[in-house]
Short mmCIF file of C-alpha atoms in Angstrom, two decimals:
data_model
loop_
_atom_site.label_atom_id
_atom_site.label_comp_id
_atom_site.label_asym_id
_atom_site.label_seq_id
_atom_site.Cartn_x
_atom_site.Cartn_y
_atom_site.Cartn_z
CA MET A 1 57.39 83.04 12.96
CA PHE A 2 53.81 84.33 13.04
CA ASP A 3 53.26 82.76 16.47
CA GLN A 4 55.87 85.16 17.87
CA LEU A 5 54.12 88.29 16.57
CA PRO A 6 51.71 90.46 18.57
CA PRO A 7 47.95 90.56 17.95
CA GLU A 8 48.13 93.97 16.22
CA VAL A 9 50.30 92.44 13.46
CA HIS A 10 47.91 89.53 13.00
CA ALA A 11 44.95 91.93 12.88
CA THR A 12 46.55 94.04 10.15
CA ILE A 13 47.47 91.07 7.97
CA ARG A 14 44.10 89.42 8.45
CA GLN A 15 41.86 92.46 8.04
CA PHE A 16 43.53 94.65 5.43
CA ARG A 17 41.76 94.21 2.07
CA VAL A 18 44.92 94.72 0.04
CA ALA A 19 48.64 94.38 0.51
CA GLU A 20 51.41 95.87 -1.64
CA LEU A 21 53.43 92.98 -3.10
CA SER A 22 56.88 93.78 -4.49
CA THR A 23 58.82 91.53 -6.85
CA LEU A 24 62.09 92.22 -8.68
CA ALA A 25 62.12 92.87 -12.42
CA LYS A 26 64.91 91.67 -14.71
CA ASP A 27 66.74 94.99 -14.27
CA SER A 28 66.38 94.67 -10.44
CA THR A 29 63.71 97.36 -10.19
CA PRO A 30 61.27 96.45 -7.42
CA ILE A 31 57.78 96.37 -8.94
CA THR A 32 54.87 96.84 -6.53
CA TRP A 33 51.19 96.21 -7.15
CA PRO A 34 48.22 95.84 -4.78
CA VAL A 35 47.03 92.26 -4.20
CA THR A 36 44.52 90.42 -2.05
CA GLY A 37 45.59 87.29 -0.25
CA LEU A 38 45.11 84.69 2.43
CA PHE A 39 46.71 84.73 5.87
CA GLN A 40 47.77 81.22 6.94
CA PRO A 41 49.70 81.71 10.19
CA GLU A 42 49.41 78.02 11.05
CA ARG A 43 51.42 77.31 7.89
CA GLY A 44 53.76 80.27 8.41
CA ARG A 45 52.81 82.00 5.18
CA VAL A 46 50.67 84.42 3.28
CA VAL A 47 49.24 83.38 -0.08
CA PHE A 48 48.53 85.55 -3.10
CA THR A 49 47.57 84.67 -6.65
CA THR A 50 47.91 86.16 -10.08
CA SER A 51 46.11 85.34 -13.29
CA ILE A 52 48.20 84.10 -16.21
CA GLY A 53 46.69 87.05 -18.07
CA LEU A 54 48.75 89.27 -15.74
CA PRO A 55 51.70 86.97 -15.11
CA GLN A 56 54.59 89.39 -14.59
CA LYS A 57 54.77 89.04 -10.79
CA ALA A 58 55.06 85.26 -11.16
CA LEU A 59 57.67 85.57 -13.91
CA ASN A 60 59.69 87.90 -11.68
CA ILE A 61 59.50 85.47 -8.75
CA ALA A 62 60.55 82.55 -10.94
CA ARG A 63 63.70 84.51 -11.77
CA ASN A 64 64.30 85.93 -8.25
CA PRO A 65 62.20 84.74 -5.28
CA LYS A 66 62.97 87.77 -3.07
CA VAL A 67 59.78 89.67 -2.32
CA SER A 68 58.27 92.04 0.18
CA VAL A 69 54.68 92.59 1.25
CA LEU A 70 53.58 95.85 2.87
CA TYR A 71 50.24 96.27 4.58
CA SER A 72 49.69 100.03 4.68
CA ASP A 73 46.16 100.85 3.42
CA PRO A 74 43.51 100.15 6.07
CA THR A 75 40.52 100.99 3.82
CA GLY A 76 37.71 98.56 4.50
CA SER A 77 39.52 96.81 7.36
CA GLY A 78 37.40 98.25 10.15
CA LEU A 79 40.60 98.80 12.15
CA ARG A 80 41.31 102.10 13.85
CA GLU A 81 44.93 103.30 13.63
CA PRO A 82 46.29 99.86 12.79
CA ALA A 83 49.93 98.93 12.65
CA HIS A 84 51.56 98.95 9.22
CA VAL A 85 53.40 95.69 8.59
CA LEU A 86 56.23 94.78 6.22
CA LEU A 87 57.08 91.16 5.42
CA GLN A 88 60.29 90.30 3.58
CA GLY A 89 60.97 86.79 2.41
CA ASP A 90 61.18 84.31 -0.41
CA ALA A 91 58.24 83.31 -2.56
CA THR A 92 57.44 80.03 -4.25
CA LEU A 93 54.95 79.41 -7.03
CA SER A 94 52.34 76.82 -7.87
CA GLU A 95 51.68 75.44 -11.32
CA VAL A 96 48.84 77.03 -13.28
CA THR A 97 45.66 75.93 -11.56
CA THR A 98 41.95 76.64 -11.66
CA TRP A 99 41.03 75.02 -8.35
CA ASN A 100 42.56 73.92 -5.08
CA ASP A 101 41.82 74.43 -1.38
CA ASP A 102 43.56 77.81 -1.30
CA LEU A 103 41.63 79.09 -4.30
CA ASP A 104 38.41 77.83 -2.72
CA GLU A 105 39.21 79.90 0.35
CA LEU A 106 40.24 82.94 -1.71
CA TRP A 107 37.06 82.96 -3.83
CA GLN A 108 35.01 82.74 -0.63
CA LEU A 109 36.96 85.64 0.88
CA LEU A 110 36.45 87.78 -2.21
CA ALA A 111 32.75 86.95 -2.42
CA ILE A 112 32.34 88.73 0.92
CA ARG A 113 34.99 91.44 0.71
CA GLN A 114 34.58 92.25 -3.03
CA PRO A 115 30.90 91.54 -3.80
CA ALA A 116 31.12 93.13 -7.26
CA SER A 117 33.45 90.33 -8.41
CA LYS A 118 30.66 87.74 -8.12
CA SER A 119 29.48 88.76 -11.58
CA PHE A 120 32.70 87.44 -13.18
CA ALA A 121 31.41 83.86 -12.84
CA GLU A 122 27.69 84.43 -13.11
CA TYR A 123 26.81 85.04 -16.75
CA ARG A 124 27.77 83.09 -19.86
CA LEU A 125 29.24 86.08 -21.66
CA ALA A 126 31.21 87.13 -18.58
CA ARG A 127 32.53 83.59 -18.22
CA TRP A 128 33.75 83.52 -21.82
CA PHE A 129 35.33 86.95 -21.54
CA MET A 130 36.83 86.47 -18.07
CA ASP A 131 37.95 82.84 -18.08
CA TRP A 132 41.60 83.99 -18.10
CA TYR A 133 40.97 85.63 -14.70
CA PHE A 134 40.38 82.20 -13.15
CA MET A 135 43.56 80.60 -14.55
CA ARG A 136 45.82 81.24 -11.58
CA ILE A 137 49.34 80.88 -10.27
CA LEU A 138 49.54 80.90 -6.46
CA ILE A 139 52.32 82.82 -4.75
CA TYR A 140 53.39 81.53 -1.34
CA VAL A 141 55.42 83.91 0.83
CA LYS A 142 57.19 82.70 3.96
CA PRO A 143 58.65 85.75 5.72
CA ARG A 144 62.19 85.71 7.02
CA ARG A 145 61.79 89.18 8.54
CA VAL A 146 58.81 91.18 9.79
CA ALA A 147 58.80 94.88 10.65
CA TRP A 148 55.86 96.83 11.99
CA TRP A 149 55.11 100.45 12.81
CA ALA A 150 52.50 101.16 15.46
CA ARG A 151 49.66 103.33 14.08
CA GLY A 152 51.50 103.53 10.75
CA ASP A 153 53.98 106.01 12.22
CA TYR A 154 57.19 105.60 10.19
CA ALA A 155 59.01 108.37 12.07
CA GLY A 156 60.30 105.97 14.69
CA PRO A 157 62.11 102.68 14.16
CA PRO A 158 59.90 99.68 13.52
CA ARG A 159 59.70 96.74 15.84
CA THR A 160 61.20 93.77 14.06
CA LEU A 161 61.41 90.02 14.12
CA GLY A 162 63.93 88.24 11.91
CA SER A 163 67.31 89.11 10.40
CA ALA A 164 69.66 91.97 9.63
CA ALA A 165 68.67 94.96 7.56
CA THR A 166 65.63 96.26 9.42
CA GLU A 167 67.36 95.74 12.75
CA GLU A 168 70.27 97.81 11.42
CA ALA A 169 67.81 100.57 10.59
CA SER A 170 66.49 100.40 14.12
CA ARG A 171 69.99 100.91 15.52
CA VAL A 172 70.69 103.81 13.15
CA ALA A 173 67.53 105.69 14.11
CA MET B 1 55.74 111.04 -18.59
CA TRP B 2 55.64 114.32 -16.63
CA ARG B 3 52.17 115.09 -17.92
CA GLU B 4 50.93 111.88 -16.28
CA LEU B 5 52.95 112.36 -13.09
CA THR B 6 51.68 115.90 -12.48
CA LYS B 7 48.13 114.86 -13.34
CA TYR B 8 47.82 111.67 -11.29
CA ILE B 9 50.20 111.76 -8.30
CA PRO B 10 48.39 114.67 -6.55
CA ALA B 11 45.21 112.56 -6.55
CA PHE B 12 46.75 110.20 -3.99
CA PRO B 13 47.51 111.51 -0.47
CA THR B 14 50.43 109.10 -0.04
CA ALA B 15 52.38 106.53 -2.06
CA VAL B 16 54.23 103.28 -1.43
CA LEU B 17 57.95 103.73 -1.99
CA THR B 18 59.81 100.50 -2.67
CA GLY B 19 63.57 100.24 -2.86
CA VAL B 20 65.98 97.42 -2.17
CA ASP B 21 67.90 96.73 1.05
CA SER B 22 71.52 95.62 1.41
CA GLU B 23 70.50 91.95 1.16
CA GLY B 24 68.70 92.50 -2.13
CA TYR B 25 65.18 92.25 -0.73
CA PRO B 26 62.49 94.76 -1.71
CA TYR B 27 61.68 97.13 1.15
CA SER B 28 58.56 99.31 1.18
CA VAL B 29 57.25 102.19 3.24
CA ARG B 30 54.39 104.63 2.81
CA CYS B 31 55.32 108.28 2.31
CA GLY B 32 54.22 111.52 0.75
CA ALA B 33 55.21 112.15 -2.88
CA ARG B 34 55.20 115.38 -4.91
CA ALA B 35 56.17 115.66 -8.58
CA ASP B 36 58.79 118.40 -9.12
CA GLU B 37 59.04 118.63 -12.89
CA SER B 38 61.52 121.52 -12.88
CA ALA B 39 64.00 119.37 -10.93
CA GLY B 40 63.13 116.17 -12.77
CA ARG B 41 62.47 114.48 -9.46
CA ILE B 42 59.65 113.29 -7.22
CA ARG B 43 60.12 114.79 -3.76
CA LEU B 44 59.49 112.39 -0.90
CA ASP B 45 58.08 113.14 2.53
CA LEU B 46 59.82 110.13 4.05
CA ARG B 47 59.79 109.74 7.83
CA GLY B 48 62.35 107.79 9.80
CA GLU B 49 65.43 105.81 8.81
CA HIS B 50 65.10 102.98 6.32
CA PRO B 51 67.71 100.54 4.99
CA PHE B 52 67.42 101.54 1.32
CA VAL B 53 70.42 101.33 -0.98
CA GLU B 54 70.70 103.81 -3.86
CA GLY B 55 69.47 102.30 -7.08
CA PRO B 56 66.33 100.99 -8.77
CA ALA B 57 63.08 101.78 -7.00
CA SER B 58 59.39 102.35 -7.67
CA LEU B 59 56.47 104.38 -6.39
CA LEU B 60 52.99 102.85 -6.25
CA CYS B 61 49.90 105.04 -5.90
CA HIS B 62 46.70 103.11 -5.35
CA SER B 63 43.23 103.41 -3.89
CA LEU B 64 40.15 101.27 -3.26
CA ASN B 65 36.79 101.71 -1.58
CA GLU B 66 35.32 99.89 1.42
CA GLN B 67 34.05 97.04 -0.82
CA LEU B 68 37.45 96.48 -2.46
CA TRP B 69 36.17 98.12 -5.64
CA ASP B 70 36.64 101.41 -7.52
CA LEU B 71 40.28 100.37 -7.86
CA ARG B 72 42.82 102.83 -9.15
CA ASN B 73 46.57 102.33 -9.32
CA LEU B 74 49.68 103.44 -11.09
CA LEU B 75 53.37 102.69 -10.79
CA VAL B 76 56.35 104.93 -11.41
CA ARG B 77 59.61 103.12 -12.14
CA GLY B 78 62.83 104.93 -11.38
CA ALA B 79 65.68 105.20 -8.93
CA LEU B 80 66.28 106.27 -5.35
CA GLU B 81 69.12 108.73 -4.92
CA ARG B 82 70.54 110.73 -2.05
CA ASP B 83 70.88 114.48 -2.26
CA GLY B 84 71.79 117.00 0.44
CA ALA B 85 68.33 116.81 1.99
CA GLY B 86 67.88 113.01 2.02
CA TRP B 87 66.26 110.53 -0.34
CA VAL B 88 64.78 111.67 -3.65
CA PHE B 89 63.12 109.68 -6.45
CA ARG B 90 64.18 110.05 -10.08
CA PRO B 91 61.31 108.82 -12.27
CA VAL B 92 62.05 106.94 -15.47
CA ARG B 93 58.73 105.46 -16.59
CA PHE B 94 55.02 105.87 -15.80
CA VAL B 95 53.04 102.60 -15.78
CA PRO B 96 49.24 103.01 -15.71
CA GLY B 97 47.22 100.43 -13.80
CA ALA B 98 43.58 99.87 -12.92
CA GLY B 99 41.15 102.72 -13.34
CA LEU B 100 43.39 104.79 -15.60
CA GLY B 101 42.40 103.52 -19.02
CA SER B 102 39.95 101.34 -20.92
CA VAL B 103 38.78 98.31 -18.94
CA LEU B 104 37.82 96.57 -22.18
CA LYS B 105 41.27 97.12 -23.64
CA THR B 106 42.89 95.83 -20.43
CA PHE B 107 40.78 92.68 -20.39
CA MET B 108 41.33 92.00 -24.10
CA GLU B 109 45.07 92.30 -23.57
CA ALA B 110 44.90 89.95 -20.57
CA ARG B 111 43.06 87.37 -22.72
CA ARG B 112 45.80 87.63 -25.33
CA VAL B 113 48.58 87.31 -22.74
CA ALA B 114 46.92 84.28 -21.13
CA ALA B 115 46.61 82.55 -24.50
CA ALA B 116 50.25 83.30 -25.30
CA TYR B 117 51.33 82.02 -21.85
CA LEU B 118 49.64 78.68 -22.49
CA THR B 119 50.85 78.35 -26.07
CA LYS B 120 54.46 79.05 -25.12
CA ARG B 121 54.34 76.22 -22.60
CA GLY B 122 52.42 73.76 -24.76
CA MET B 123 49.47 73.86 -22.38
CA SER B 124 45.86 73.53 -23.46
CA ARG B 125 43.32 76.09 -22.26
CA PRO B 126 42.16 74.91 -18.80
CA VAL B 127 38.50 74.19 -18.15
CA ILE B 128 37.21 76.52 -15.45
CA PRO B 129 35.20 74.74 -12.71
CA TRP B 130 32.39 77.28 -12.78
CA ASP B 131 30.07 75.18 -10.58
CA ARG B 132 32.71 74.89 -7.86
CA ILE B 133 33.45 78.62 -8.00
CA ARG B 134 29.75 79.47 -7.74
CA ALA B 135 29.36 77.00 -4.86
CA ALA B 136 32.31 78.61 -3.08
CA LYS B 137 30.77 82.05 -3.41
CA GLN B 138 27.45 80.73 -2.07
CA ALA B 139 29.20 78.94 0.81
CA ALA B 140 30.88 82.21 1.71
CA ALA B 141 27.54 83.75 2.65
CA ALA B 142 27.21 81.29 5.53
CA ARG B 143 30.66 82.30 6.83
CA ALA B 144 30.36 86.00 6.08
CA ASP B 145 31.00 87.16 9.64
CA LYS B 146 34.25 85.21 9.79
CA LEU B 147 35.43 86.35 6.35
CA ARG B 148 34.50 90.01 6.61
#
């Protein structure tokens, strides 16, 4: 799917420092928190993680895999008037892990984009106190639908790729 | 709840409204949000047409700086409803996130939750590969232009 999307969508997903990941709670309330992730267009997915010390997103996905990911805060991206992008799809989870290729890539990304986080692994006391932070569950999202708004202008209908509901909104508008 | 909503929501220029579409998927947009305590509602400055269905929804307010630090966030759980003027948000619960309370308390709680997560599943506490993590962070410096 990502190979069918324009460069402005790729730029937003790749450069935005955070995305807003929504999962569904037991009572069906969508719960949204900011996350940092990897963009793997060659594998058709975006990858996020959560620590088992903050496991609720993973528990929600285990119950109901339907998620959305909105890219709407360009702070730190270096992009001027970027598109806002919404992915909707189904997520899958890894087992609890402390190291794999995706985590290797994520820790490298954060070392550059979030330099303050380097201290979490540097000092003995920080390592003892923060070891839970490095016990991770990976969240893999393959979108079934993508919507994007040029320059973050929600007044007009989004351009879309994928199935039904957002295209219905486009026809209504 | 209203004390927190009227204190914190004005600090964020916009919020992320998330509802659910007709296929049961979460659907998010960014919009303006204003707490209206007298009406018991959060008024939305929502542009355009969006495929929300009435029902459970949430509002996320969050901010970060250029170095992905100075993080602040909060979530309001509630419901999306239609009134004569369009969509309106009925808040039910305020959920504080990063930057709104004691960092120490948050981290202590996360340690407790992680331990409980492992115990419940009969898992032993994993050994963290600190050398690999440090090596990854050092390797990042050589690729900084690509990662930035």
